[in-house]
mmCIF file of C-alpha atoms in Angstrom:
data_model
loop_
_atom_site.group_PDB
_atom_site.id
_atom_site.type_symbol
_atom_site.label_atom_id
_atom_site.label_comp_id
_atom_site.label_asym_id
_atom_site.label_seq_id
_atom_site.Cartn_x
_atom_site.Cartn_y
_atom_site.Cartn_z
ATOM 1 C CA UNK O 233 -81.506 81.771 -15.098
ATOM 2 C CA UNK O 234 -84.931 82.950 -16.259
ATOM 3 C CA UNK O 235 -84.180 86.447 -14.959
ATOM 4 C CA UNK O 236 -80.923 86.585 -16.938
ATOM 5 C CA UNK O 237 -82.706 85.370 -20.067
ATOM 6 C CA UNK O 238 -85.411 88.011 -19.632
ATOM 7 C CA UNK O 239 -82.762 90.721 -19.127
ATOM 8 C CA UNK O 240 -80.862 89.530 -22.192
ATOM 9 C CA UNK O 241 -83.977 89.607 -24.361
ATOM 10 C CA UNK O 242 -85.030 93.066 -23.163
ATOM 11 C CA UNK O 243 -81.709 94.936 -23.031
ATOM 12 C CA UNK O 244 -78.712 92.591 -23.239
ATOM 13 C CA UNK O 245 -75.536 92.927 -21.189
ATOM 14 C CA UNK O 246 -73.788 95.694 -23.110
ATOM 15 C CA UNK O 247 -74.595 99.354 -22.373
ATOM 16 C CA UNK O 248 -73.689 102.606 -24.086
ATOM 17 C CA UNK O 249 -73.433 106.027 -22.481
ATOM 18 C CA UNK O 250 -73.196 109.272 -24.454
ATOM 19 C CA UNK O 251 -72.609 112.788 -23.113
ATOM 20 C CA UNK O 252 -73.423 115.662 -25.428
ATOM 21 C CA UNK O 253 -71.679 118.843 -24.363
ATOM 22 C CA UNK O 254 -70.276 122.088 -25.716
ATOM 23 C CA UNK O 255 -71.780 124.971 -27.627
ATOM 24 C CA UNK O 256 -74.560 124.214 -30.093
ATOM 25 C CA UNK O 257 -72.393 125.139 -33.101
ATOM 26 C CA UNK O 258 -69.493 122.985 -31.827
ATOM 27 C CA UNK O 259 -70.920 120.047 -29.897
ATOM 28 C CA UNK O 260 -68.629 117.348 -28.544
ATOM 29 C CA UNK O 261 -69.531 113.764 -27.753
ATOM 30 C CA UNK O 262 -68.045 111.464 -25.113
ATOM 31 C CA UNK O 263 -68.967 107.826 -25.809
ATOM 32 C CA UNK O 264 -68.539 105.002 -23.304
ATOM 33 C CA UNK O 265 -69.245 101.274 -23.757
ATOM 34 C CA UNK O 266 -69.623 98.991 -20.734
ATOM 35 C CA UNK O 267 -70.253 95.268 -20.507
ATOM 36 C CA UNK O 268 -71.792 93.463 -17.576
ATOM 37 C CA UNK O 269 -70.092 90.146 -16.826
ATOM 38 C CA UNK O 270 -70.428 88.096 -13.648
ATOM 39 C CA UNK O 271 -72.009 91.062 -11.825
ATOM 40 C CA UNK O 272 -69.079 93.292 -12.758
ATOM 41 C CA UNK O 273 -68.860 96.205 -15.176
ATOM 42 C CA UNK O 274 -66.022 96.172 -17.663
ATOM 43 C CA UNK O 275 -64.978 99.096 -19.841
ATOM 44 C CA UNK O 276 -65.026 97.911 -23.460
ATOM 45 C CA UNK O 277 -64.547 101.178 -25.272
ATOM 46 C CA UNK O 278 -64.350 104.934 -24.673
ATOM 47 C CA UNK O 279 -63.860 107.596 -27.280
ATOM 48 C CA UNK O 280 -64.512 111.284 -27.974
ATOM 49 C CA UNK O 281 -66.296 112.171 -31.210
ATOM 50 C CA UNK O 282 -66.605 115.445 -33.078
ATOM 51 C CA UNK O 283 -69.693 114.552 -35.088
ATOM 52 C CA UNK O 284 -72.776 112.607 -34.131
ATOM 53 C CA UNK O 285 -72.853 110.724 -37.434
ATOM 54 C CA UNK O 286 -69.636 108.959 -36.340
ATOM 55 C CA UNK O 287 -71.586 107.198 -33.612
ATOM 56 C CA UNK O 288 -73.666 104.534 -35.503
ATOM 57 C CA UNK O 289 -70.559 102.648 -36.612
ATOM 58 C CA UNK O 290 -69.335 102.306 -33.018
ATOM 59 C CA UNK O 291 -72.350 100.635 -31.429
ATOM 60 C CA UNK O 292 -74.813 97.830 -31.906
ATOM 61 C CA UNK O 293 -78.333 99.218 -32.244
ATOM 62 C CA UNK O 294 -79.685 96.250 -30.288
ATOM 63 C CA UNK O 295 -78.001 97.518 -27.087
ATOM 64 C CA UNK O 296 -79.397 100.391 -24.988
ATOM 65 C CA UNK O 297 -78.037 103.919 -25.356
ATOM 66 C CA UNK O 298 -78.255 106.372 -22.448
ATOM 67 C CA UNK O 299 -77.789 110.047 -23.283
ATOM 68 C CA UNK O 300 -76.678 112.899 -21.012
ATOM 69 C CA UNK O 301 -77.521 116.282 -22.546
ATOM 70 C CA UNK O 302 -75.146 118.822 -21.065
ATOM 71 C CA UNK O 303 -75.209 121.743 -23.485
ATOM 72 C CA UNK O 304 -75.233 125.492 -22.660
ATOM 73 C CA UNK O 305 -79.060 125.335 -22.916
ATOM 74 C CA UNK O 306 -79.054 123.457 -19.622
ATOM 75 C CA UNK O 307 -79.528 125.644 -16.554
ATOM 76 C CA UNK O 308 -78.563 124.417 -13.091
ATOM 77 C CA UNK O 309 -79.321 126.026 -9.726
ATOM 78 C CA UNK O 310 -79.009 124.836 -6.137
ATOM 79 C CA UNK O 311 -81.711 126.124 -3.813
ATOM 80 C CA UNK O 312 -80.368 128.128 -0.898
ATOM 81 C CA UNK O 313 -83.026 127.025 1.551
ATOM 82 C CA UNK O 314 -84.742 123.802 2.394
ATOM 83 C CA UNK O 315 -87.786 122.908 0.336
ATOM 84 C CA UNK O 316 -90.308 120.175 0.991
ATOM 85 C CA UNK O 317 -92.845 121.277 -1.595
ATOM 86 C CA UNK O 318 -93.786 119.748 -4.913
ATOM 87 C CA UNK O 319 -91.366 119.443 -7.829
ATOM 88 C CA UNK O 320 -93.125 122.319 -9.646
ATOM 89 C CA UNK O 321 -92.769 124.477 -6.534
ATOM 90 C CA UNK O 322 -89.030 123.765 -6.359
ATOM 91 C CA UNK O 323 -88.625 124.683 -10.047
ATOM 92 C CA UNK O 324 -90.570 127.940 -9.560
ATOM 93 C CA UNK O 325 -88.516 128.687 -6.466
ATOM 94 C CA UNK O 326 -85.280 128.229 -8.396
ATOM 95 C CA UNK O 327 -86.510 129.915 -11.592
ATOM 96 C CA UNK O 328 -89.437 132.223 -10.863
ATOM 97 C CA UNK O 329 -92.058 132.880 -13.544
ATOM 98 C CA UNK O 330 -90.892 129.946 -15.700
ATOM 99 C CA UNK O 331 -93.411 128.348 -18.101
ATOM 100 C CA UNK O 332 -93.395 124.681 -17.108
ATOM 101 C CA UNK O 333 -95.164 123.659 -20.325
ATOM 102 C CA UNK O 334 -92.138 124.546 -22.461
ATOM 103 C CA UNK O 335 -89.354 123.071 -20.362
ATOM 104 C CA UNK O 336 -87.932 119.763 -19.210
ATOM 105 C CA UNK O 337 -86.694 119.784 -15.649
ATOM 106 C CA UNK O 338 -84.948 117.331 -13.346
ATOM 107 C CA UNK O 339 -84.264 117.641 -9.621
ATOM 108 C CA UNK O 340 -81.365 116.191 -7.612
ATOM 109 C CA UNK O 341 -82.716 115.826 -4.122
ATOM 110 C CA UNK O 342 -79.761 115.022 -1.867
ATOM 111 C CA UNK O 343 -79.382 116.413 1.575
ATOM 112 C CA UNK O 344 -81.693 119.258 2.541
ATOM 113 C CA UNK O 345 -81.277 121.605 -0.426
ATOM 114 C CA UNK O 346 -82.253 120.271 -3.861
ATOM 115 C CA UNK O 347 -80.549 121.073 -7.166
ATOM 116 C CA UNK O 348 -82.834 122.012 -10.076
ATOM 117 C CA UNK O 349 -81.733 121.413 -13.653
ATOM 118 C CA UNK O 350 -83.856 122.505 -16.627
ATOM 119 C CA UNK O 351 -83.824 123.118 -20.356
ATOM 120 C CA UNK O 352 -86.218 124.240 -23.035
ATOM 121 C CA UNK O 353 -87.913 121.312 -24.722
ATOM 122 C CA UNK O 354 -87.025 122.280 -28.288
ATOM 123 C CA UNK O 355 -83.198 121.792 -28.061
ATOM 124 C CA UNK O 356 -83.638 118.453 -26.280
ATOM 125 C CA UNK O 357 -86.301 117.261 -28.749
ATOM 126 C CA UNK O 358 -84.051 118.311 -31.616
ATOM 127 C CA UNK O 359 -81.186 116.171 -30.296
ATOM 128 C CA UNK O 360 -83.492 113.166 -29.761
ATOM 129 C CA UNK O 361 -84.864 113.600 -33.277
ATOM 130 C CA UNK O 362 -81.363 113.718 -34.725
ATOM 131 C CA UNK O 363 -80.500 110.490 -32.912
ATOM 132 C CA UNK O 364 -83.683 108.834 -34.245
ATOM 133 C CA UNK O 365 -82.797 109.904 -37.790
ATOM 134 C CA UNK O 366 -79.502 108.059 -37.344
ATOM 135 C CA UNK O 367 -81.576 104.937 -36.390
ATOM 136 C CA UNK O 368 -80.159 104.999 -32.869
ATOM 137 C CA UNK O 369 -82.395 103.541 -30.171
ATOM 138 C CA UNK O 370 -82.189 105.924 -27.185
ATOM 139 C CA UNK O 371 -83.336 104.163 -24.034
ATOM 140 C CA UNK O 372 -83.171 107.130 -21.646
ATOM 141 C CA UNK O 373 -81.882 110.697 -21.447
ATOM 142 C CA UNK O 374 -80.996 113.005 -18.560
ATOM 143 C CA UNK O 375 -80.236 116.712 -18.155
ATOM 144 C CA UNK O 376 -76.940 118.218 -17.015
ATOM 145 C CA UNK O 377 -75.155 116.455 -14.200
ATOM 146 C CA UNK O 378 -78.279 114.915 -12.661
ATOM 147 C CA UNK O 379 -76.988 111.367 -13.285
ATOM 148 C CA UNK O 380 -73.992 112.014 -10.973
ATOM 149 C CA UNK O 381 -76.132 111.301 -7.921
ATOM 150 C CA UNK O 382 -75.749 107.559 -8.733
ATOM 151 C CA UNK O 383 -71.938 107.627 -8.246
ATOM 152 C CA UNK O 384 -71.585 110.182 -5.432
ATOM 153 C CA UNK O 385 -71.848 107.490 -2.697
ATOM 154 C CA UNK O 386 -68.734 105.837 -4.189
ATOM 155 C CA UNK O 387 -66.607 109.027 -4.194
ATOM 156 C CA UNK O 388 -64.351 110.469 -1.566
ATOM 157 C CA UNK O 389 -65.220 113.809 -0.039
ATOM 158 C CA UNK O 390 -63.867 116.825 -1.859
ATOM 159 C CA UNK O 391 -64.359 118.336 -5.288
ATOM 160 C CA UNK O 392 -65.358 116.495 -8.417
ATOM 161 C CA UNK O 393 -64.635 117.653 -11.958
ATOM 162 C CA UNK O 394 -67.328 116.468 -14.361
ATOM 163 C CA UNK O 395 -67.496 117.881 -17.856
ATOM 164 C CA UNK O 396 -67.820 121.674 -17.429
ATOM 165 C CA UNK O 397 -68.841 121.613 -13.754
ATOM 166 C CA UNK O 398 -67.060 121.612 -10.433
ATOM 167 C CA UNK O 399 -69.058 119.724 -7.811
ATOM 168 C CA UNK O 400 -68.564 119.558 -4.101
ATOM 169 C CA UNK O 401 -69.046 116.187 -2.369
ATOM 170 C CA UNK O 402 -69.407 115.780 1.364
ATOM 171 C CA UNK O 403 -70.302 112.547 3.078
ATOM 172 C CA UNK O 404 -71.863 111.057 -0.051
ATOM 173 C CA UNK O 405 -73.986 114.124 -0.836
ATOM 174 C CA UNK O 406 -73.703 116.821 -3.523
ATOM 175 C CA UNK O 407 -73.156 120.007 -1.559
ATOM 176 C CA UNK O 408 -72.294 122.516 -4.270
ATOM 177 C CA UNK O 409 -72.260 122.876 -8.021
ATOM 178 C CA UNK O 410 -70.684 125.568 -10.210
ATOM 179 C CA UNK O 411 -69.720 126.021 -13.831
ATOM 180 C CA UNK O 412 -66.037 125.399 -14.254
ATOM 181 C CA UNK O 413 -64.544 124.939 -17.702
ATOM 182 C CA UNK O 414 -61.437 122.787 -17.361
ATOM 183 C CA UNK O 415 -59.399 121.011 -20.025
ATOM 184 C CA UNK O 416 -57.688 118.917 -17.393
ATOM 185 C CA UNK O 417 -58.630 115.234 -17.385
ATOM 186 C CA UNK O 418 -58.674 113.916 -13.832
ATOM 187 C CA UNK O 419 -58.859 110.209 -13.034
ATOM 188 C CA UNK O 420 -61.377 108.772 -10.565
ATOM 189 C CA UNK O 421 -61.694 105.231 -9.241
ATOM 190 C CA UNK O 422 -65.256 103.994 -8.818
ATOM 191 C CA UNK O 423 -65.764 100.422 -7.552
ATOM 192 C CA UNK O 424 -62.461 99.349 -9.072
ATOM 193 C CA UNK O 425 -63.021 101.097 -12.406
ATOM 194 C CA UNK O 426 -60.705 103.945 -13.329
ATOM 195 C CA UNK O 427 -62.415 106.694 -15.321
ATOM 196 C CA UNK O 428 -61.410 110.159 -16.419
ATOM 197 C CA UNK O 429 -63.659 113.136 -15.718
ATOM 198 C CA UNK O 430 -64.700 113.166 -19.426
ATOM 199 C CA UNK O 431 -66.617 109.884 -19.031
ATOM 200 C CA UNK O 432 -68.125 110.309 -15.556
ATOM 201 C CA UNK O 433 -71.550 111.405 -16.830
ATOM 202 C CA UNK O 434 -71.996 108.539 -19.368
ATOM 203 C CA UNK O 435 -70.905 106.069 -16.678
ATOM 204 C CA UNK O 436 -73.267 107.640 -14.118
ATOM 205 C CA UNK O 437 -76.200 107.384 -16.520
ATOM 206 C CA UNK O 438 -75.541 103.667 -17.121
ATOM 207 C CA UNK O 439 -75.118 103.013 -13.391
ATOM 208 C CA UNK O 440 -78.368 104.849 -12.669
ATOM 209 C CA UNK O 441 -80.189 102.495 -15.042
ATOM 210 C CA UNK O 442 -78.587 99.366 -13.566
ATOM 211 C CA UNK O 443 -79.523 100.497 -10.049
ATOM 212 C CA UNK O 444 -83.074 101.143 -11.245
ATOM 213 C CA UNK O 445 -82.980 104.744 -10.033
ATOM 214 C CA UNK O 446 -84.353 107.821 -11.713
ATOM 215 C CA UNK O 447 -84.454 111.436 -10.658
ATOM 216 C CA UNK O 448 -87.539 113.562 -10.144
ATOM 217 C CA UNK O 449 -88.470 115.049 -13.527
ATOM 218 C CA UNK O 450 -91.364 115.997 -15.782
ATOM 219 C CA UNK O 451 -90.139 113.813 -18.670
ATOM 220 C CA UNK O 452 -90.527 110.432 -16.961
ATOM 221 C CA UNK O 453 -93.245 109.540 -19.462
ATOM 222 C CA UNK O 454 -90.943 110.434 -22.374
ATOM 223 C CA UNK O 455 -88.201 108.206 -20.950
ATOM 224 C CA UNK O 456 -90.729 105.400 -20.379
ATOM 225 C CA UNK O 457 -91.776 105.561 -24.038
ATOM 226 C CA UNK O 458 -88.140 105.612 -25.159
ATOM 227 C CA UNK O 459 -87.295 102.619 -22.987
ATOM 228 C CA UNK O 460 -90.385 100.694 -24.058
ATOM 229 C CA UNK O 461 -89.690 101.445 -27.699
ATOM 230 C CA UNK O 462 -86.140 100.162 -27.363
ATOM 231 C CA UNK O 463 -87.252 96.983 -25.557
ATOM 232 C CA UNK O 464 -89.868 96.287 -28.237
ATOM 233 C CA UNK O 465 -87.254 96.819 -30.937
ATOM 234 C CA UNK O 466 -84.745 94.521 -29.218
ATOM 235 C CA UNK O 467 -87.241 91.787 -28.399
ATOM 236 C CA UNK O 468 -88.533 91.874 -31.971
ATOM 237 C CA UNK O 469 -85.052 91.670 -33.509
ATOM 238 C CA UNK O 470 -83.881 89.007 -31.067
ATOM 239 C CA UNK O 471 -87.019 86.905 -31.432
ATOM 240 C CA UNK O 472 -86.877 87.339 -35.204
ATOM 241 C CA UNK O 473 -83.234 86.272 -35.223
ATOM 242 C CA UNK O 474 -83.840 83.199 -33.094
ATOM 243 C CA UNK O 475 -87.068 82.419 -34.939
ATOM 244 C CA UNK O 476 -85.158 82.474 -38.234
ATOM 245 C CA UNK O 477 -82.426 80.361 -36.672
ATOM 246 C CA UNK O 478 -85.062 77.958 -35.335
ATOM 247 C CA UNK O 479 -86.755 77.616 -38.729
ATOM 248 C CA UNK O 480 -83.405 77.211 -40.484
ATOM 249 C CA UNK O 481 -82.466 74.438 -38.047
ATOM 250 C CA UNK O 482 -85.954 72.940 -38.411
ATOM 251 C CA UNK O 483 -85.786 73.021 -42.220
ATOM 252 C CA UNK O 484 -82.256 71.632 -42.155
ATOM 253 C CA UNK O 485 -83.422 68.856 -39.823
ATOM 254 C CA UNK O 486 -86.374 68.123 -42.099
ATOM 255 C CA UNK O 487 -84.091 68.133 -45.135
ATOM 256 C CA UNK O 488 -81.625 65.730 -43.514
ATOM 257 C CA UNK O 489 -84.469 63.516 -42.276
ATOM 258 C CA UNK O 490 -86.068 63.545 -45.724
ATOM 259 C CA UNK O 491 -82.747 62.678 -47.363
ATOM 260 C CA UNK O 492 -82.194 59.878 -44.856
ATOM 261 C CA UNK O 493 -85.613 58.303 -45.339
ATOM 262 C CA UNK O 494 -85.584 59.018 -49.078
ATOM 263 C CA UNK O 495 -82.375 57.019 -49.288
ATOM 264 C CA UNK O 496 -83.949 54.266 -47.190
ATOM 265 C CA UNK O 497 -87.024 54.230 -49.444
ATOM 266 C CA UNK O 498 -84.754 54.047 -52.496
ATOM 267 C CA UNK O 499 -82.927 51.091 -50.979
ATOM 268 C CA UNK O 500 -86.213 49.391 -50.124
ATOM 269 C CA UNK O 501 -87.526 50.005 -53.658
ATOM 270 C CA UNK O 502 -84.344 48.489 -55.109
ATOM 271 C CA UNK O 503 -84.672 45.564 -52.708
ATOM 272 C CA UNK O 504 -88.351 45.183 -53.627
ATOM 273 C CA UNK O 505 -87.505 45.185 -57.347
ATOM 274 C CA UNK O 506 -84.782 42.601 -56.782
ATOM 275 C CA UNK O 507 -87.151 40.518 -54.634
ATOM 276 C CA UNK O 508 -89.874 40.761 -57.290
ATOM 277 C CA UNK O 509 -87.405 39.639 -59.946
ATOM 278 C CA UNK O 510 -86.290 36.759 -57.758
ATOM 279 C CA UNK O 511 -89.932 35.886 -57.116
ATOM 280 C CA UNK O 512 -90.587 35.712 -60.871
ATOM 281 C CA UNK O 513 -87.529 33.524 -61.326
ATOM 282 C CA UNK O 514 -88.670 31.276 -58.475
ATOM 283 C CA UNK O 515 -92.127 31.028 -60.041
ATOM 284 C CA UNK O 516 -90.601 29.965 -63.358
ATOM 285 C CA UNK O 517 -88.347 27.476 -61.589
ATOM 286 C CA UNK O 518 -91.313 26.116 -59.650
ATOM 287 C CA UNK O 519 -93.280 25.615 -62.853
ATOM 288 C CA UNK O 520 -90.262 23.933 -64.474
ATOM 289 C CA UNK O 521 -89.878 21.650 -61.458
ATOM 290 C CA UNK O 522 -93.572 20.763 -61.632
ATOM 291 C CA UNK O 523 -93.312 19.876 -65.327
ATOM 292 C CA UNK O 524 -90.258 17.748 -64.702
ATOM 293 C CA UNK O 525 -91.974 16.162 -61.748
ATOM 294 C CA UNK O 526 -94.900 15.266 -64.009
ATOM 295 C CA UNK O 527 -92.485 13.659 -66.442
ATOM 296 C CA UNK O 528 -90.796 11.719 -63.657
ATOM 297 C CA UNK O 529 -94.166 10.607 -62.274
ATOM 298 C CA UNK O 530 -95.271 9.527 -65.750
ATOM 299 C CA UNK O 531 -92.066 7.604 -66.303
ATOM 300 C CA UNK O 532 -92.219 6.194 -62.792
ATOM 301 C CA UNK O 533 -95.759 5.026 -63.372
ATOM 302 C CA UNK O 534 -94.749 3.281 -66.567
ATOM 303 C CA UNK O 535 -91.712 1.757 -64.920
ATOM 304 C CA UNK O 536 -93.934 -0.157 -62.580
ATOM 305 C CA UNK O 537 -95.195 -2.309 -65.515
ATOM 306 C CA UNK O 538 -93.568 -5.435 -66.974
ATOM 307 C CA UNK O 539 -92.118 -3.436 -69.852
ATOM 308 C CA UNK O 540 -88.549 -4.184 -68.814
ATOM 309 C CA UNK O 541 -89.285 -7.911 -68.807
ATOM 310 C CA UNK O 542 -90.873 -7.778 -72.269
ATOM 311 C CA UNK O 543 -87.974 -5.744 -73.625
ATOM 312 C CA UNK O 544 -85.657 -8.460 -72.385
ATOM 313 C CA UNK O 545 -87.739 -11.117 -74.192
ATOM 314 C CA UNK O 546 -87.736 -8.955 -77.306
ATOM 315 C CA UNK O 547 -83.960 -8.671 -77.259
ATOM 316 C CA UNK O 548 -83.538 -12.474 -76.971
ATOM 317 C CA UNK O 549 -85.373 -13.105 -80.253
ATOM 318 C CA UNK O 550 -83.611 -10.614 -82.510
ATOM 319 C CA UNK O 551 -82.083 -12.484 -85.528
ATOM 320 C CA UNK O 552 -78.396 -12.014 -86.247
ATOM 321 C CA UNK O 553 -79.225 -10.454 -89.602
ATOM 322 C CA UNK O 554 -80.964 -7.515 -87.950
ATOM 323 C CA UNK O 555 -79.111 -4.616 -86.415
ATOM 324 C CA UNK O 556 -81.094 -2.237 -84.142
ATOM 325 C CA UNK O 557 -80.539 1.529 -84.225
ATOM 326 C CA UNK O 558 -83.075 2.731 -81.640
ATOM 327 C CA UNK O 559 -85.775 1.435 -79.327
ATOM 328 C CA UNK O 560 -88.362 3.906 -77.930
ATOM 329 C CA UNK O 561 -90.687 2.735 -75.205
ATOM 330 C CA UNK O 562 -93.880 4.797 -74.928
ATOM 331 C CA UNK O 563 -92.717 7.496 -77.361
ATOM 332 C CA UNK O 564 -94.125 11.050 -77.286
ATOM 333 C CA UNK O 565 -97.507 11.361 -78.955
ATOM 334 C CA UNK O 566 -96.835 15.087 -79.549
ATOM 335 C CA UNK O 567 -93.721 17.254 -79.255
ATOM 336 C CA UNK O 568 -93.131 18.690 -75.760
ATOM 337 C CA UNK O 569 -94.466 22.288 -75.474
ATOM 338 C CA UNK O 570 -94.248 24.875 -72.680
ATOM 339 C CA UNK O 571 -97.146 24.772 -70.221
ATOM 340 C CA UNK O 572 -98.696 21.752 -71.996
ATOM 341 C CA UNK O 573 -99.062 18.249 -70.559
ATOM 342 C CA UNK O 574 -96.752 15.525 -71.903
ATOM 343 C CA UNK O 575 -98.664 13.033 -74.095
ATOM 344 C CA UNK O 576 -97.227 9.487 -74.417
ATOM 345 C CA UNK O 577 -98.302 6.573 -76.615
ATOM 346 C CA UNK O 578 -98.791 4.077 -73.834
ATOM 347 C CA UNK O 579 -98.165 0.346 -74.581
ATOM 348 C CA UNK O 580 -96.162 1.136 -77.714
ATOM 349 C CA UNK O 581 -92.622 0.170 -78.609
ATOM 350 C CA UNK O 582 -90.965 1.816 -81.628
ATOM 351 C CA UNK O 583 -88.022 -0.124 -83.070
ATOM 352 C CA UNK O 584 -85.770 1.017 -85.937
ATOM 353 C CA UNK O 585 -82.759 -0.648 -87.488
ATOM 354 C CA UNK O 586 -81.195 -2.412 -90.547
ATOM 355 C CA UNK O 587 -82.189 -5.769 -92.022
ATOM 356 C CA UNK O 588 -79.746 -7.791 -94.163
ATOM 357 C CA UNK O 589 -82.156 -10.652 -94.948
ATOM 358 C CA UNK O 590 -85.716 -10.050 -96.101
ATOM 359 C CA UNK O 591 -86.879 -13.556 -95.278
ATOM 360 C CA UNK O 592 -85.362 -13.470 -91.816
ATOM 361 C CA UNK O 593 -87.057 -10.071 -91.211
ATOM 362 C CA UNK O 594 -90.472 -11.474 -92.250
ATOM 363 C CA UNK O 595 -90.011 -14.530 -90.070
ATOM 364 C CA UNK O 596 -89.022 -12.275 -87.120
ATOM 365 C CA UNK O 597 -92.203 -10.219 -87.535
ATOM 366 C CA UNK O 598 -94.350 -13.373 -87.574
ATOM 367 C CA UNK O 599 -92.660 -14.693 -84.443
ATOM 368 C CA UNK O 600 -93.245 -11.368 -82.652
ATOM 369 C CA UNK O 601 -96.957 -11.471 -83.414
ATOM 370 C CA UNK O 602 -97.171 -14.891 -81.763
ATOM 371 C CA UNK O 603 -95.774 -13.623 -78.434
ATOM 372 C CA UNK O 604 -98.292 -13.380 -75.563
ATOM 373 C CA UNK O 605 -97.055 -9.966 -74.482
ATOM 374 C CA UNK O 606 -97.432 -8.566 -78.016
ATOM 375 C CA UNK O 607 -100.746 -6.983 -78.897
ATOM 376 C CA UNK O 608 -99.895 -5.987 -82.470
ATOM 377 C CA UNK O 609 -96.992 -5.496 -84.853
ATOM 378 C CA UNK O 610 -97.085 -2.913 -87.634
ATOM 379 C CA UNK O 611 -94.357 -2.070 -90.143
ATOM 380 C CA UNK O 612 -94.280 1.714 -90.430
ATOM 381 C CA UNK O 613 -91.377 1.983 -92.829
ATOM 382 C CA UNK O 614 -89.261 -0.380 -94.928
ATOM 383 C CA UNK O 615 -86.760 1.066 -97.415
ATOM 384 C CA UNK O 616 -84.156 -0.754 -99.493
ATOM 385 C CA UNK O 617 -80.709 0.783 -99.305
ATOM 386 C CA UNK O 618 -79.001 -2.076 -101.181
ATOM 387 C CA UNK O 619 -79.719 -5.410 -102.867
ATOM 388 C CA UNK O 620 -79.986 -7.240 -99.582
ATOM 389 C CA UNK O 621 -80.017 -4.349 -97.039
ATOM 390 C CA UNK O 622 -82.996 -2.234 -95.938
ATOM 391 C CA UNK O 623 -83.956 0.242 -93.183
ATOM 392 C CA UNK O 624 -87.032 -0.501 -91.159
ATOM 393 C CA UNK O 625 -89.284 1.060 -88.513
ATOM 394 C CA UNK O 626 -91.869 -1.090 -86.735
ATOM 395 C CA UNK O 627 -94.433 -0.349 -84.049
ATOM 396 C CA UNK O 628 -95.102 -3.063 -81.504
ATOM 397 C CA UNK O 629 -98.175 -2.868 -79.289
ATOM 398 C CA UNK O 630 -97.635 -4.639 -75.977
ATOM 399 C CA UNK O 631 -99.791 -5.731 -73.104
ATOM 400 C CA UNK O 632 -97.953 -3.706 -70.426
ATOM 401 C CA UNK O 633 -100.080 -5.014 -67.576
ATOM 402 C CA UNK O 634 -100.024 -8.736 -68.408
#
């Protein structure tokens, strides 16, 4: 799993192969797209292009591009005798007096006689530069038909048509190679995939990469830099993409979490405001209950006296000529006010009414003063409303505890 993830980050599972062939003034391009799925290669797309600037729209720059340069600048020669020397010695043997500083070479070393393929650096560098200017990330390039060595083991013995070459295959080895311009498209089956001769080189270059094989050449360092540059580009773009996705998800999560808890805080604030309001109401109710309780206690305390008994005695001695309007026992000394104690005139009885006989009223007052439970009798008001009728208000002081 980790290996697949590492491969995906570095190169992905889609691969592009491009063969550049033909004369320099009329180059042709064979483009092949493969996808690796469940350890199998699937052909996604294959097309021939007339201009290189048609290529960027057909590929994703985050997938590797392998280029086969097979132009007339490429020279190919099979050595006639065995050679076990160095690569430079093989090149000099095939092309005497060549300046190795100005060329790229690649050697196919199958069997006993190697095949040397070379080109001047300038045409190859020009093609690579043109690809860079199109913002295409080349991962590796090869010269001529050198990449074919990766598919030869899968071919039947006989002759193989690849691009503008005719190649002899015997027992899984390249035995001969010659220039052979052919417009005929022959079909070949390689590990279950059917490919025409036009796309053999792009396929071979991709297969060479997947098999982790590379030919003997003097541009290995160039290919290493190209491959490393592509991997850095892909890792950067992939990591950037997932980093942006991660931060978007993180910010979205934070936003949703903030909204959730902000809503909760709003609800709690509303609940707190409602609770505070209820608390204030309860406080007011508690104070009201306390005031009423004080009144009840005051009245209860006074009810324990003999006031009821004295009021009964008072009622028994009221003359028939006197009509009572109101009797107030322990009337308020001051009007009731908020947050103020209730003040009562203790031991006081206020009586108001109508008298129809002045003499009877005077006699009634005298009799009240003689009662043992009466402390004092005072006439507060006496107004005539007729010849024989008057309104009165008297205050009787009583001995509540006797």
